[in-house]
Structures are given as C-alpha cells and as structure tokens.
Coordinates of C-alpha atoms in Angstrom, one line a residue:
X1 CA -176.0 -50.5 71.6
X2 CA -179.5 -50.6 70.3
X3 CA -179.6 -50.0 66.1
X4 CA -180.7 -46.9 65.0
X5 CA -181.2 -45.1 61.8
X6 CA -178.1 -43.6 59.4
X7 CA -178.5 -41.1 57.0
X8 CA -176.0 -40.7 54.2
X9 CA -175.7 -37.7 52.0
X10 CA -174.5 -37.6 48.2
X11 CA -172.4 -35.4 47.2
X12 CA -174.6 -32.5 45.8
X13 CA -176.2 -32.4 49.1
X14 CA -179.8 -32.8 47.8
X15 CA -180.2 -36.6 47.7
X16 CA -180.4 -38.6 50.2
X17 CA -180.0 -42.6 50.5
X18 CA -181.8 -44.1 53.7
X19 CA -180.6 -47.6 54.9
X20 CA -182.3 -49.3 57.9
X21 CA -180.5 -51.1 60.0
X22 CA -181.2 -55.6 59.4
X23 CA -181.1 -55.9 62.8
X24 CA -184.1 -53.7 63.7
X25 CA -186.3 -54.9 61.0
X26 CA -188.5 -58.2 61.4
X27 CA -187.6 -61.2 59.7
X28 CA -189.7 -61.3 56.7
X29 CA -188.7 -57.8 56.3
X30 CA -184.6 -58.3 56.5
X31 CA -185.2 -61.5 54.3
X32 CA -186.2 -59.3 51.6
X33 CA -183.9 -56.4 52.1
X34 CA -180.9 -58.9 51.2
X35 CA -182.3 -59.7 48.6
X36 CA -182.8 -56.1 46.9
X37 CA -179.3 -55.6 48.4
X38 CA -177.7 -58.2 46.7
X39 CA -179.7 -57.0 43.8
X40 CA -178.1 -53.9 43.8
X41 CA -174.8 -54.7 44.3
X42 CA -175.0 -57.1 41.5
X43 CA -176.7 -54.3 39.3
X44 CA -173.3 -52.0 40.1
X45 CA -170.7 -54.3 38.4
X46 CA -168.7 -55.7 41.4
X47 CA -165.7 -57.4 40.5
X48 CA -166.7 -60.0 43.3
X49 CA -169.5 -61.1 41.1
X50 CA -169.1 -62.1 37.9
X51 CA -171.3 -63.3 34.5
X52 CA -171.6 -67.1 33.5
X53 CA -168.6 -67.7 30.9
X54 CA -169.5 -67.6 27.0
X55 CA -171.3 -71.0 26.2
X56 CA -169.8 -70.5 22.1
X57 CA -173.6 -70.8 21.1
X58 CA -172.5 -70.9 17.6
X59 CA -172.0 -74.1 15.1
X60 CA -168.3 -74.8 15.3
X61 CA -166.7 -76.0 12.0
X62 CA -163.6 -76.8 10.5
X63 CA -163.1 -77.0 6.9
X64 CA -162.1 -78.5 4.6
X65 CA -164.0 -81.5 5.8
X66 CA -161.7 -84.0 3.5
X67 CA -158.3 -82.9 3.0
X68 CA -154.9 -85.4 1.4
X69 CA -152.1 -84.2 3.2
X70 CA -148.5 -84.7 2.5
X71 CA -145.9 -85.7 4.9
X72 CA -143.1 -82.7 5.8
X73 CA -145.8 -80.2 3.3
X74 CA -147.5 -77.3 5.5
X75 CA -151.3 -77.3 5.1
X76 CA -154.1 -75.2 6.5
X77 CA -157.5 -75.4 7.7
X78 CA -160.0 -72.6 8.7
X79 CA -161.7 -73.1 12.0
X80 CA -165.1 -71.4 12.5
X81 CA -167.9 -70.7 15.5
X82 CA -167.2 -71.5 18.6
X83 CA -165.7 -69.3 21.1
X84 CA -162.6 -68.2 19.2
X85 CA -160.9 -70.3 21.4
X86 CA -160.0 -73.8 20.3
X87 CA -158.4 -76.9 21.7
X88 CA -157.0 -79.1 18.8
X89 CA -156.4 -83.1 19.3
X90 CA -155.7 -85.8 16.3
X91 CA -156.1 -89.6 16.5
X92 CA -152.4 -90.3 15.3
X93 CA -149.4 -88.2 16.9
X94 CA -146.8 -88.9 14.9
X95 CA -148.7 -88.8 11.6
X96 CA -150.0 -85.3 12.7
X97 CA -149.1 -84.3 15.7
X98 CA -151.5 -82.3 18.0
X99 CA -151.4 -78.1 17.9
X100 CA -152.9 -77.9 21.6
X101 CA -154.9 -74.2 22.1
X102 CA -155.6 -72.5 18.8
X103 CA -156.3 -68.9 19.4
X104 CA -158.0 -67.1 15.9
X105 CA -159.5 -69.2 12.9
X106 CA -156.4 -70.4 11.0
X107 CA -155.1 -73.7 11.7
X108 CA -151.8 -75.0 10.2
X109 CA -150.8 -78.4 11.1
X110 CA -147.6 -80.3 9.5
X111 CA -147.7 -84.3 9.1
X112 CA -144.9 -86.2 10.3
X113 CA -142.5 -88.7 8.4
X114 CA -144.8 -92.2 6.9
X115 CA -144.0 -94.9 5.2
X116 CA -147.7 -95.7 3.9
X117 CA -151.2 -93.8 3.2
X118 CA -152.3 -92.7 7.3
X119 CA -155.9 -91.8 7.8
X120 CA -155.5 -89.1 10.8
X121 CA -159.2 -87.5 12.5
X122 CA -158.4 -83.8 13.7
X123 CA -161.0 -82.9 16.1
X124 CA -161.4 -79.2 17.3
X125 CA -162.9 -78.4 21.0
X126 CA -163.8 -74.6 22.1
X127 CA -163.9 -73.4 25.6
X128 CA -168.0 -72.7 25.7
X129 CA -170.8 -75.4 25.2
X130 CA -170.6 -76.1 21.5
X131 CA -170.6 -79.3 19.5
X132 CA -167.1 -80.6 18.4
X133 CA -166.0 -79.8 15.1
X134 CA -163.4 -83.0 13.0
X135 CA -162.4 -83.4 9.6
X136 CA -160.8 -86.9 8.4
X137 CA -157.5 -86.5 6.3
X138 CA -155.1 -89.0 4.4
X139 CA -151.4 -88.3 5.5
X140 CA -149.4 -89.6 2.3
X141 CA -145.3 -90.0 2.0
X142 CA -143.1 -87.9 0.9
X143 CA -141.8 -89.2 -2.1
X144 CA -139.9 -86.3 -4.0
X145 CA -136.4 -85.2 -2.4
X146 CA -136.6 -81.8 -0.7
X147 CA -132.8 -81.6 -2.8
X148 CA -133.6 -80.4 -6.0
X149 CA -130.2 -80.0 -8.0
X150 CA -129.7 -77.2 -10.7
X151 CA -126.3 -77.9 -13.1
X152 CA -125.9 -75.3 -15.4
X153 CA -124.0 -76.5 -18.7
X154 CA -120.3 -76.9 -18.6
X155 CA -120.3 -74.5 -21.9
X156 CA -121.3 -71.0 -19.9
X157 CA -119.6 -68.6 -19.0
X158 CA -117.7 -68.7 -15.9
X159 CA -118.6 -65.4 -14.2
X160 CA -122.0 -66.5 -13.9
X161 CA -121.1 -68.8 -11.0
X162 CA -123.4 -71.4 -10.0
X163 CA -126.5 -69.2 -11.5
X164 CA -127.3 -70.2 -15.3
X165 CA -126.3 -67.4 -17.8
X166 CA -129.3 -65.7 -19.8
X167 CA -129.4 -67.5 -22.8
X168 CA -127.9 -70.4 -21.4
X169 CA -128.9 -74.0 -20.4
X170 CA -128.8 -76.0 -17.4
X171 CA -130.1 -80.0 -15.7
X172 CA -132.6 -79.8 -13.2
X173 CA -132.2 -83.6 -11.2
X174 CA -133.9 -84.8 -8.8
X175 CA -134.7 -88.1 -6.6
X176 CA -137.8 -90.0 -6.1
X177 CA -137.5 -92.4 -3.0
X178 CA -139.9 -93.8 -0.3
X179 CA -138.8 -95.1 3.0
X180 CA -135.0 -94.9 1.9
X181 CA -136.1 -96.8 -1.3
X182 CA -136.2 -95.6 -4.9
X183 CA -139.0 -95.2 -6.9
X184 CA -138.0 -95.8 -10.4
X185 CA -140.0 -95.7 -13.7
X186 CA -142.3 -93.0 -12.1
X187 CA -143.7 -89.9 -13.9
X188 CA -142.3 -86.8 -12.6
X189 CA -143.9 -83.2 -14.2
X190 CA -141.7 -80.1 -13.9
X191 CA -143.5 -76.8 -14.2
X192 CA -142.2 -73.1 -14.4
X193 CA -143.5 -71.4 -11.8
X194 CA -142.0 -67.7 -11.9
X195 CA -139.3 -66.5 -13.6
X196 CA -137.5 -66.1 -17.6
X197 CA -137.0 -69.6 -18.1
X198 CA -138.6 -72.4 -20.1
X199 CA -138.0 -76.6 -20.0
X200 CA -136.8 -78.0 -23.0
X201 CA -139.2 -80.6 -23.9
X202 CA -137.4 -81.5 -27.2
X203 CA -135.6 -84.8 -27.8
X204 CA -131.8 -84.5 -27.7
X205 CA -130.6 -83.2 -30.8
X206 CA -133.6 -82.5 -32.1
X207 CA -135.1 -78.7 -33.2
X208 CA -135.5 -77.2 -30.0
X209 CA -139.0 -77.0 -28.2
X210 CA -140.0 -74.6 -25.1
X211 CA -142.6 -74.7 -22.9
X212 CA -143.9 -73.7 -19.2
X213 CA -144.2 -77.4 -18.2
X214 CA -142.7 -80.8 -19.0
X215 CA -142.5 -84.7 -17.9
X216 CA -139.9 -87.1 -17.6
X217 CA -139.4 -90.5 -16.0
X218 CA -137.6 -91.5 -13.3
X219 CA -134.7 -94.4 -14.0
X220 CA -133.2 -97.2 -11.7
X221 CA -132.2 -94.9 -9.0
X222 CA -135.0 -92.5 -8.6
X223 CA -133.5 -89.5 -10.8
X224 CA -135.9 -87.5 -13.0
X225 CA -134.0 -84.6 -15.3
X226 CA -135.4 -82.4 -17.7
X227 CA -133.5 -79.6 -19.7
X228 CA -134.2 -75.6 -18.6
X229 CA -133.5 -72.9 -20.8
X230 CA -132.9 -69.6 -19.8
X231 CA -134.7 -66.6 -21.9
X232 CA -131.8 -64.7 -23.5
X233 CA -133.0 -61.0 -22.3
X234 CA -133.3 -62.4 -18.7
X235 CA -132.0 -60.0 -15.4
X236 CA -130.2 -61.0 -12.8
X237 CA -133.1 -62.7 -10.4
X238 CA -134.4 -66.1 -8.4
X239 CA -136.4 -68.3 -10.4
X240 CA -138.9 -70.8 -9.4
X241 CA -139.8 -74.5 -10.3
X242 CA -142.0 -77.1 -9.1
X243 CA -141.4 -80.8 -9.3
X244 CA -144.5 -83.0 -8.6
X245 CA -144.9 -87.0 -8.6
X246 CA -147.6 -87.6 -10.8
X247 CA -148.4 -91.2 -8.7
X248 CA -148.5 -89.4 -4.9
X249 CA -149.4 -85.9 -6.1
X250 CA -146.5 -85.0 -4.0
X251 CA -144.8 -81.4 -4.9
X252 CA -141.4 -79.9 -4.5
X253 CA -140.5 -76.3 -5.1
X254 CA -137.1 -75.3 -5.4
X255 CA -135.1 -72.0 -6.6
X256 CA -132.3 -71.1 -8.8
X257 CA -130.3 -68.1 -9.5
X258 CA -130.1 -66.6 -13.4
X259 CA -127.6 -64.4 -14.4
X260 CA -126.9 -61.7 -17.0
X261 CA -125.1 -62.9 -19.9
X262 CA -120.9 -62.5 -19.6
X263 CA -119.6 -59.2 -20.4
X264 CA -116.7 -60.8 -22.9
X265 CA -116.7 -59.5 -26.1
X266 CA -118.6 -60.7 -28.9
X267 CA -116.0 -63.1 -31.3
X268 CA -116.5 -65.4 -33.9
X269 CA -113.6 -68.3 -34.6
X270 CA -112.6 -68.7 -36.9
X271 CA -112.1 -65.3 -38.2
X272 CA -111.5 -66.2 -41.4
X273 CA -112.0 -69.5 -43.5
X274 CA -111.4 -70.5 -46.7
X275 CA -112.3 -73.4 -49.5
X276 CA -110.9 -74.5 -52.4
X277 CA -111.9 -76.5 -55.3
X278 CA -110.8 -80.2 -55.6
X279 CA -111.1 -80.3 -59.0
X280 CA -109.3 -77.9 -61.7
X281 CA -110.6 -74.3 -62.4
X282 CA -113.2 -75.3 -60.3
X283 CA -114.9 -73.8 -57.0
X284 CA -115.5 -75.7 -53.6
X285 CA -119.1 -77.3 -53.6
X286 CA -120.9 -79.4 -51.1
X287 CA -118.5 -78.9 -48.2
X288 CA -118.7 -76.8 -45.2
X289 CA -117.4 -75.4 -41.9
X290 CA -118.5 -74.4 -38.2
X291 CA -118.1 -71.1 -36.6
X292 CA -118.3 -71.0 -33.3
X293 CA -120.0 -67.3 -31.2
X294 CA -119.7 -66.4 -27.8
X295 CA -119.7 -63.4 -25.6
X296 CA -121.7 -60.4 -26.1
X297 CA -125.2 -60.9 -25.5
X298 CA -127.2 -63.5 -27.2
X299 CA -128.9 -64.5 -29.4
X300 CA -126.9 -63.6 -32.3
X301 CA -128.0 -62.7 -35.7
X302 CA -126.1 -64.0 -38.9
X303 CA -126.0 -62.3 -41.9
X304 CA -126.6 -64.6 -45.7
X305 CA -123.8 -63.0 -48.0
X306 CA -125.0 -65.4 -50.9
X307 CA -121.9 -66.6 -52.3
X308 CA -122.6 -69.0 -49.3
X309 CA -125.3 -71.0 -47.5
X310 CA -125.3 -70.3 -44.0
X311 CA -127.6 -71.9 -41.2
X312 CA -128.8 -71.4 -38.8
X313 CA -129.5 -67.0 -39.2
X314 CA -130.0 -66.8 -35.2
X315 CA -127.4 -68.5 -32.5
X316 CA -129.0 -68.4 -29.7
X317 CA -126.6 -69.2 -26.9
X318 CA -123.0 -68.3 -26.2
X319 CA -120.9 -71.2 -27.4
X320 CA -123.2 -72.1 -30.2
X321 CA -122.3 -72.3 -33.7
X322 CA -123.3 -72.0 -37.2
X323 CA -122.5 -73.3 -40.6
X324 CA -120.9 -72.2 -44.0
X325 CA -121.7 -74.0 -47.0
X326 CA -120.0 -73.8 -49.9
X327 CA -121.9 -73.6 -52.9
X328 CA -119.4 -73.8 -55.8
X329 CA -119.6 -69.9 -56.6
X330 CA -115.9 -68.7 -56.5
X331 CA -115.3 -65.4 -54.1
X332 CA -111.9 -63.6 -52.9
X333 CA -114.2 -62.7 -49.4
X334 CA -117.8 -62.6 -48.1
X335 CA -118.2 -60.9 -44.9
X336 CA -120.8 -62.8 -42.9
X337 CA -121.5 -60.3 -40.3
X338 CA -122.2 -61.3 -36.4
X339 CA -124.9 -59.2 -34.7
X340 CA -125.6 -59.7 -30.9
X341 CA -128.7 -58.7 -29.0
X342 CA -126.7 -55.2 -27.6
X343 CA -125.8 -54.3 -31.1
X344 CA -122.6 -55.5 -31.1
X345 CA -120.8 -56.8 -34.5
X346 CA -117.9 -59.0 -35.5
X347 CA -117.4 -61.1 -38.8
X348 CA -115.8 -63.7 -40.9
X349 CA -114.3 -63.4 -44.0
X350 CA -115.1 -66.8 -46.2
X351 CA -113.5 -67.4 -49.3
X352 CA -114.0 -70.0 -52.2
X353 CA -111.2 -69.8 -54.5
X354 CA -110.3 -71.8 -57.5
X355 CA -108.3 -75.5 -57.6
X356 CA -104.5 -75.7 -57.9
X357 CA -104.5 -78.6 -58.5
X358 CA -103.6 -80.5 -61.7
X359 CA -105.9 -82.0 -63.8
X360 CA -105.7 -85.5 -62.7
X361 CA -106.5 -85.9 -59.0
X362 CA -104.6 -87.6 -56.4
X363 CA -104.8 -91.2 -56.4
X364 CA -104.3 -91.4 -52.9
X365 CA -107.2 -89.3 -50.8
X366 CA -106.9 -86.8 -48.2
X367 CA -108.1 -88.5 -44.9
X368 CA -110.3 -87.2 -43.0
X369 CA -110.1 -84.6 -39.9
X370 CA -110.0 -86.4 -36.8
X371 CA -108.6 -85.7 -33.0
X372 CA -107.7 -87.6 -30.9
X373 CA -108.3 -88.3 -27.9
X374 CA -111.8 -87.3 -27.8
X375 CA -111.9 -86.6 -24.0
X376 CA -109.3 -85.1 -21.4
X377 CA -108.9 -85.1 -17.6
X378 CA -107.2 -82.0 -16.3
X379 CA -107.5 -82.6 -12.0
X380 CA -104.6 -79.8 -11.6
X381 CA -103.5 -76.3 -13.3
X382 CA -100.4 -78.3 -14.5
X383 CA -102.2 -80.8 -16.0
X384 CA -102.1 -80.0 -19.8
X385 CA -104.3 -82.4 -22.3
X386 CA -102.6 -82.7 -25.8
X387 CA -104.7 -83.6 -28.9
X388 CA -103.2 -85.2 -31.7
X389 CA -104.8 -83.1 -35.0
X390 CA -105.0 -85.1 -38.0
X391 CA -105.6 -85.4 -41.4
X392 CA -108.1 -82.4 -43.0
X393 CA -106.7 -79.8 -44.6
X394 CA -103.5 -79.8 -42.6
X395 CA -104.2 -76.2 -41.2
X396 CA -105.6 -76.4 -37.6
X397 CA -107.4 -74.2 -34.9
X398 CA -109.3 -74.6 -31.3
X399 CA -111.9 -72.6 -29.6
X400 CA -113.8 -72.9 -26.2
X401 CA -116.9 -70.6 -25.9
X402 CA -116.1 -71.6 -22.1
X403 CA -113.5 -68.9 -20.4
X404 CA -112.4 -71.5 -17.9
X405 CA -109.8 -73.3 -20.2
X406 CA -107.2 -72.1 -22.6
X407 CA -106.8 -73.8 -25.8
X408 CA -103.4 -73.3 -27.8
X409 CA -102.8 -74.4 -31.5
X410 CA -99.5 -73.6 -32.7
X411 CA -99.0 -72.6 -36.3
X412 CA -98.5 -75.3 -38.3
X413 CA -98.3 -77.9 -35.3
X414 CA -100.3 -81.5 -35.5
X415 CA -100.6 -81.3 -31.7
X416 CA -102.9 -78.8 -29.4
X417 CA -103.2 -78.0 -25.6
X418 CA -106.1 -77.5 -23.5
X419 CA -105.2 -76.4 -19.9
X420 CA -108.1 -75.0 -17.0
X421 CA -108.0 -71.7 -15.5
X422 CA -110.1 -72.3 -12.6
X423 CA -107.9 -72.6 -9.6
X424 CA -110.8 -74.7 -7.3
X425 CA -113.6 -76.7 -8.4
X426 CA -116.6 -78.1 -6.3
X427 CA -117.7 -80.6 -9.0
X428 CA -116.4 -82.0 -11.6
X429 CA -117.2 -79.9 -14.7
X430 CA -117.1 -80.7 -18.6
X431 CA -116.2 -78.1 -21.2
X432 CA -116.6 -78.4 -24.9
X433 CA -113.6 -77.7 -26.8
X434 CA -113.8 -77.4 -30.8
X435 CA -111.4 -77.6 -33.1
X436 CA -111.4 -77.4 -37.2
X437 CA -109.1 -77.8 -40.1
X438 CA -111.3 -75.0 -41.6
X439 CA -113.8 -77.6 -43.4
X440 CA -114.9 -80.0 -40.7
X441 CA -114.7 -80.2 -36.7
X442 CA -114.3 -82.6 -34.3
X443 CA -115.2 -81.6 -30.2
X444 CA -112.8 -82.7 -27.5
X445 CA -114.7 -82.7 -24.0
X446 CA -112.6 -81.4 -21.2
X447 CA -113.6 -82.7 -17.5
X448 CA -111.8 -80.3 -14.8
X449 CA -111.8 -82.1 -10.8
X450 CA -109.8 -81.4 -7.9
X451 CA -108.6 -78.5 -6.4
X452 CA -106.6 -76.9 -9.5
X453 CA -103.2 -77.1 -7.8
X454 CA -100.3 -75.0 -9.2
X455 CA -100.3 -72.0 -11.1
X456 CA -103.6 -71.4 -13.4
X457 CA -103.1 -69.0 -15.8

C-alpha cells in the first residue's frame, strides 16, 4: 500500500504535529529525518536512553594521610571527592583487613591481632574516573589487657557490692603482655577520665596525695596497680579510667561502679577510754589510744576537747581511725564529739585519772599489748579464728569497720573470736580487725574463701 501522509491532533485540537512517512522521502532526506528523530526522542527523557555515568571529577582524598594504629582499637578516617561511592582495599589482610564498598565519607577500619610494628597502605577507589586516594599507617600490638581489674578494699562496707563505697578505696590491676609474653618494668599511666574519683599517687603510708592522673611500673609478670580513691560526697554512678603504655602508646579504658556510702549508723569504738598515771598523784602523759569510725557518711569531723591531743580532726573514710593523746592534765571525762558529713553525731568519753599506785613502782614491767596470731583463715561460717590478747592493760576490746565479720570479746577474757557473715564469696577477701587494751592496738587481718558453709550469722 503506497505511504501516505498522517495527521495527528493534540489534545486541545488546535495544534497539529505532521510526520511524513521515511519511506516516501528521498534518501538524503530520511537520513536526516532520523536523525532529528532520534534527537527528539533523546530530548524527551526515554528511559531507553540514558546519560554517561558520573566520572567523580573531583580530587578524591583520604585523611589522615599518616595514621599509628593499634591492634583490636577502632580508628577512623574521612574519605573525600570522588563519587560518594568508594571501593576500599589494604596491602595486608590480616593486619587490616579490607572494608569492600564504602558508601558516605566515614571510614572505620579495625587492625587485626600482631606480634610486631606492620606498615599496612589503605587505598580508596570510587566508581567514576578519579585518581586513587591511600594513606600509609603503622599497625602496632596490643600490649595492655582488655581485663582491667577493680578490687575495692577488704575494709568497706559490704552492701556496696563489687562497686567501691564513696569515701572508700580500691586496686585498679592490670596486665601488660605481647604475644602471650609479659612485659615487665614498663611505664604504665592511669588517668581519670569521668567520674568522683582520684588515684592516689602517695607512697604507702605516707600523707595522702590525689590527683586526676598517675604512673606506676609494671613488675615480673606484667601487673601495673595504682590506688583510686573515691570522693566521699560521690552518687551512685559508672566511673571511667584509662590505662595507657607509655612505650606502645597503647590505651585501655575500663569502667567501675561507685556507691553511696553504707546506711549503718555512725559509731565510734571504743566508747569510752580511760588512762591512768604510772606514777603516784600523777596524770597519764605521753601515751595514747586509737578510735576507730565507721558508718554514717564520711568524712568525719573530730572535735579537740583540750584535756587531750587528738589527730587527725577529719577521718575520712569508714573504718579509719584517730588518736588520743594524753597529755598529763587529769579529767573525770572529755567528750570528743564525732560529726559525719549528714550531720550525724556520736562520742567518746576519755578520762585521765590519777595513779593508784604506790610510791615505788613495780620492779617487774607491764608487757606490752600484743595478739596473736596476727592473721586468720575463716574458709566456712563455722570456722571461728581465736586471738590470744595479751599483756596491756589487761582490759580488752575488738572492732571491724567491715560488717562482713563479727568480732566477740568477752569481759574479762584473754581470748577473742572473729567469725564471717558472708555466706558465699567469689574471691578471697581480707578484713581488718582491731583490737586495743585501751592504750595501744594491734590489727589482726581476716582472709574469708570458699563458699561460707554452715550457718553465718
């Protein structure tokens, strides 16, 4: 059928689009007719034809260009230019191994287990034209344990749990190894990095010093400790440390949980103590006795009666102590109050009273107060350690500012108990008993193990 002429009407009816037919044009003529028809067809958006893909025309960058990365420690580069879409590759796969197809400009890669410095080349590929992107970074080993052990001290309270009472003290350990191997004689640094605690950076026995951050040196197996203090006002909350190695740079964060102080009321033992001269119609001079504080909420502040010297004014923990010294001024009773941080009061009566005793002194000399033994093992509830009391002034007493044993001195009696309360123990826990003839005391420590069979009461 010969070709002949359509006519095609828009929809307003008064356009009109005219078409001839190829076939009945000459050849010149249909050559270019495809062509404006292709033209147009192209200029309508046909989802048969589509645009070249995005070349990425931009620079494409990574950063940092340098990096030391540690092995098992996230770290993050930022990725830039490009296409937005990214095809990441490294030169070592088990130092770093590969991320594939990064999507967005935030790359975060984590290095693999090594036993020496690795030198690892990232290199970063988009999906367009542009020039690849690498950075060079040194993979170093882990050398601080991801353990980080918190032991609060045996002394605190026991409702505080595995947390560390405000107020109190704890031992923050941890091991240094490489490769299975430990590192000893290594310079660890601990630092506070959130939350109402400080390290102790004094000596032992010494006046004590805090601060945010500390050092200490690792010994023959690895271990580095250091001393934290909790603040005595401190909330219940989750505190943070950091440990770093100080030869790798390697860092370690770990958590621990802090209490409120115990709810046990504030006491002071003994209640009541009393001197007496050694020489006739004379006062007590140059001696002295310990008090020991606990519950309430410290620190505690301690009153100066005068007819006594009494150090230190402020307790600051639960379980701590302070001194009375006689001074050789005679006294029926001094109260030396007790004041805790809630307001809380208790006291102790001390009393310096004259000598009975005759003129010429004994020949032979009151020995001195001494227990014995000075430690105890109690692995069950019906385990009981008894402690010979000797010598002194013959008049005896215990105390524990820990609630987890009971201590039991029976009037008059040479011979005390100390027996555990806690029914089931994870570790092995030390507790600091005390006992005094009322001039001097002598500490017994108490290690509870084991899973507290029979009855505790």
């Amino acid at each position: 059928m010969p070709a002949k002429h359509r006519r095609s009407d828009n929809n307003s009816g008064t356009g009109k689009l005219v078409i001839a037919s190829i076939a009945a044009r000459p050849l010149f003529a249909r050559f270019f007719f495809a062509l404006a028809a292709l033209a147009l067809l192209s200029s309508c958006g046909s989802g048969a034809v589509s645009g070249p893909p995005a070349t990425g025309s931009a620079t494409l960058a990574i950063s940092p260009a340098n990096a030391t990365l540690y092995a098992d420690s996230p770290f993050t580069f930022l990725v830039t230019g490009g296409t937005g879409v990214y095809l990441v590759t490294t030169s070592n796969q088990i130092a770093l191994p590969a991320v594939g197809t990064l999507t967005g400009n935030t790359l975060i890669v984590i290095p693999g287990p090594v036993s020496v410095d690795t030198p690892v080349t990232i290199e970063v590929r988009d999906t367009g034209t542009a020039t690849p992107a690498s950075t060079t970074v040194t993979v170093k080993p882990r050398t601080v344990s991801n353990t980080v052990t918190v032991i609060p001290s045996a002394s605190q309270s026991a409702a505080c749990g595995s947390s560390v009472c405000a107020g109190g003290d704890a031992e923050v350990r941890v091991q240094l190894q490489q490769t299975g191997l430990p590192l000893a004689n290594r310079t660890v640094r601990f630092d506070v990095v959130s939350g109402e605690f400080r390290l102790i950076t004094s000596a032992p026995g010494a006046t004590e010093v805090l601060s945010i951050t500390g050092t200490a040196t690792s010994d023959q197996s690895g271990f580095a400790s250091i001393r934290v203090r909790v603040l005595p006002d401190a909330l219940s909350q989750t505190a943070l440390l950091q440990v770093t190695d100080l030869s790798s740079g390697f860092t370690q964060r770990a958590s621990f949980g802090i209490a409120p102080s115990s709810n046990a009321p504030l006491n002071a033992q003994p209640a009541a103590i009393r001197f007496q001269g050694v020489a006739a119609g004379t006062c007590a001079t140059g001696i002295s006795a310990d008090v020991i504080v606990f519950g309430g909420r410290p620190p505690y502040q301690i009153s100066q009666p005068g007819s006594f010297n009494v150090a230190p004014s402020v307790v600051a923990t639960s379980g701590g102590r302070f001194t009375v010294s006689a001074t050789g001024q005679c006294t029926s009773g001094s109260i030396i109050a007790v004041v805790d941080a809630n307001g809380a009061t208790t006291s102790v009566n001390a009393i310096n009273s004259l000598s009975d005793l005759p003129t010429t002194p004994p020949t032979t000399p009151t020995p001195d107060f001494d227990v014995s033994p000075k430690a105890v093992a109690l692995d069950s509830c019906n385990a009981v350690g008894n402690v010979a009391l000797t010598g002194g002034s013959g008049t005896y007493f215990g105390a524990s500012g820990d609630t987890s044993v009971t201590v039991t001195v029976a009037s008059g009696a040479s011979v005390a108990s100390i027996q555990r309360k806690n029914p089931s123990l994870s570790a092995p826990t030390r507790v600091t008993v005390t006992f005094s003839d009322g001039q001097t005391s002598q500490n017994v420590i108490a290690t509870m193990s084991g899973a507290g069979l029979g009855a505790c009461p």
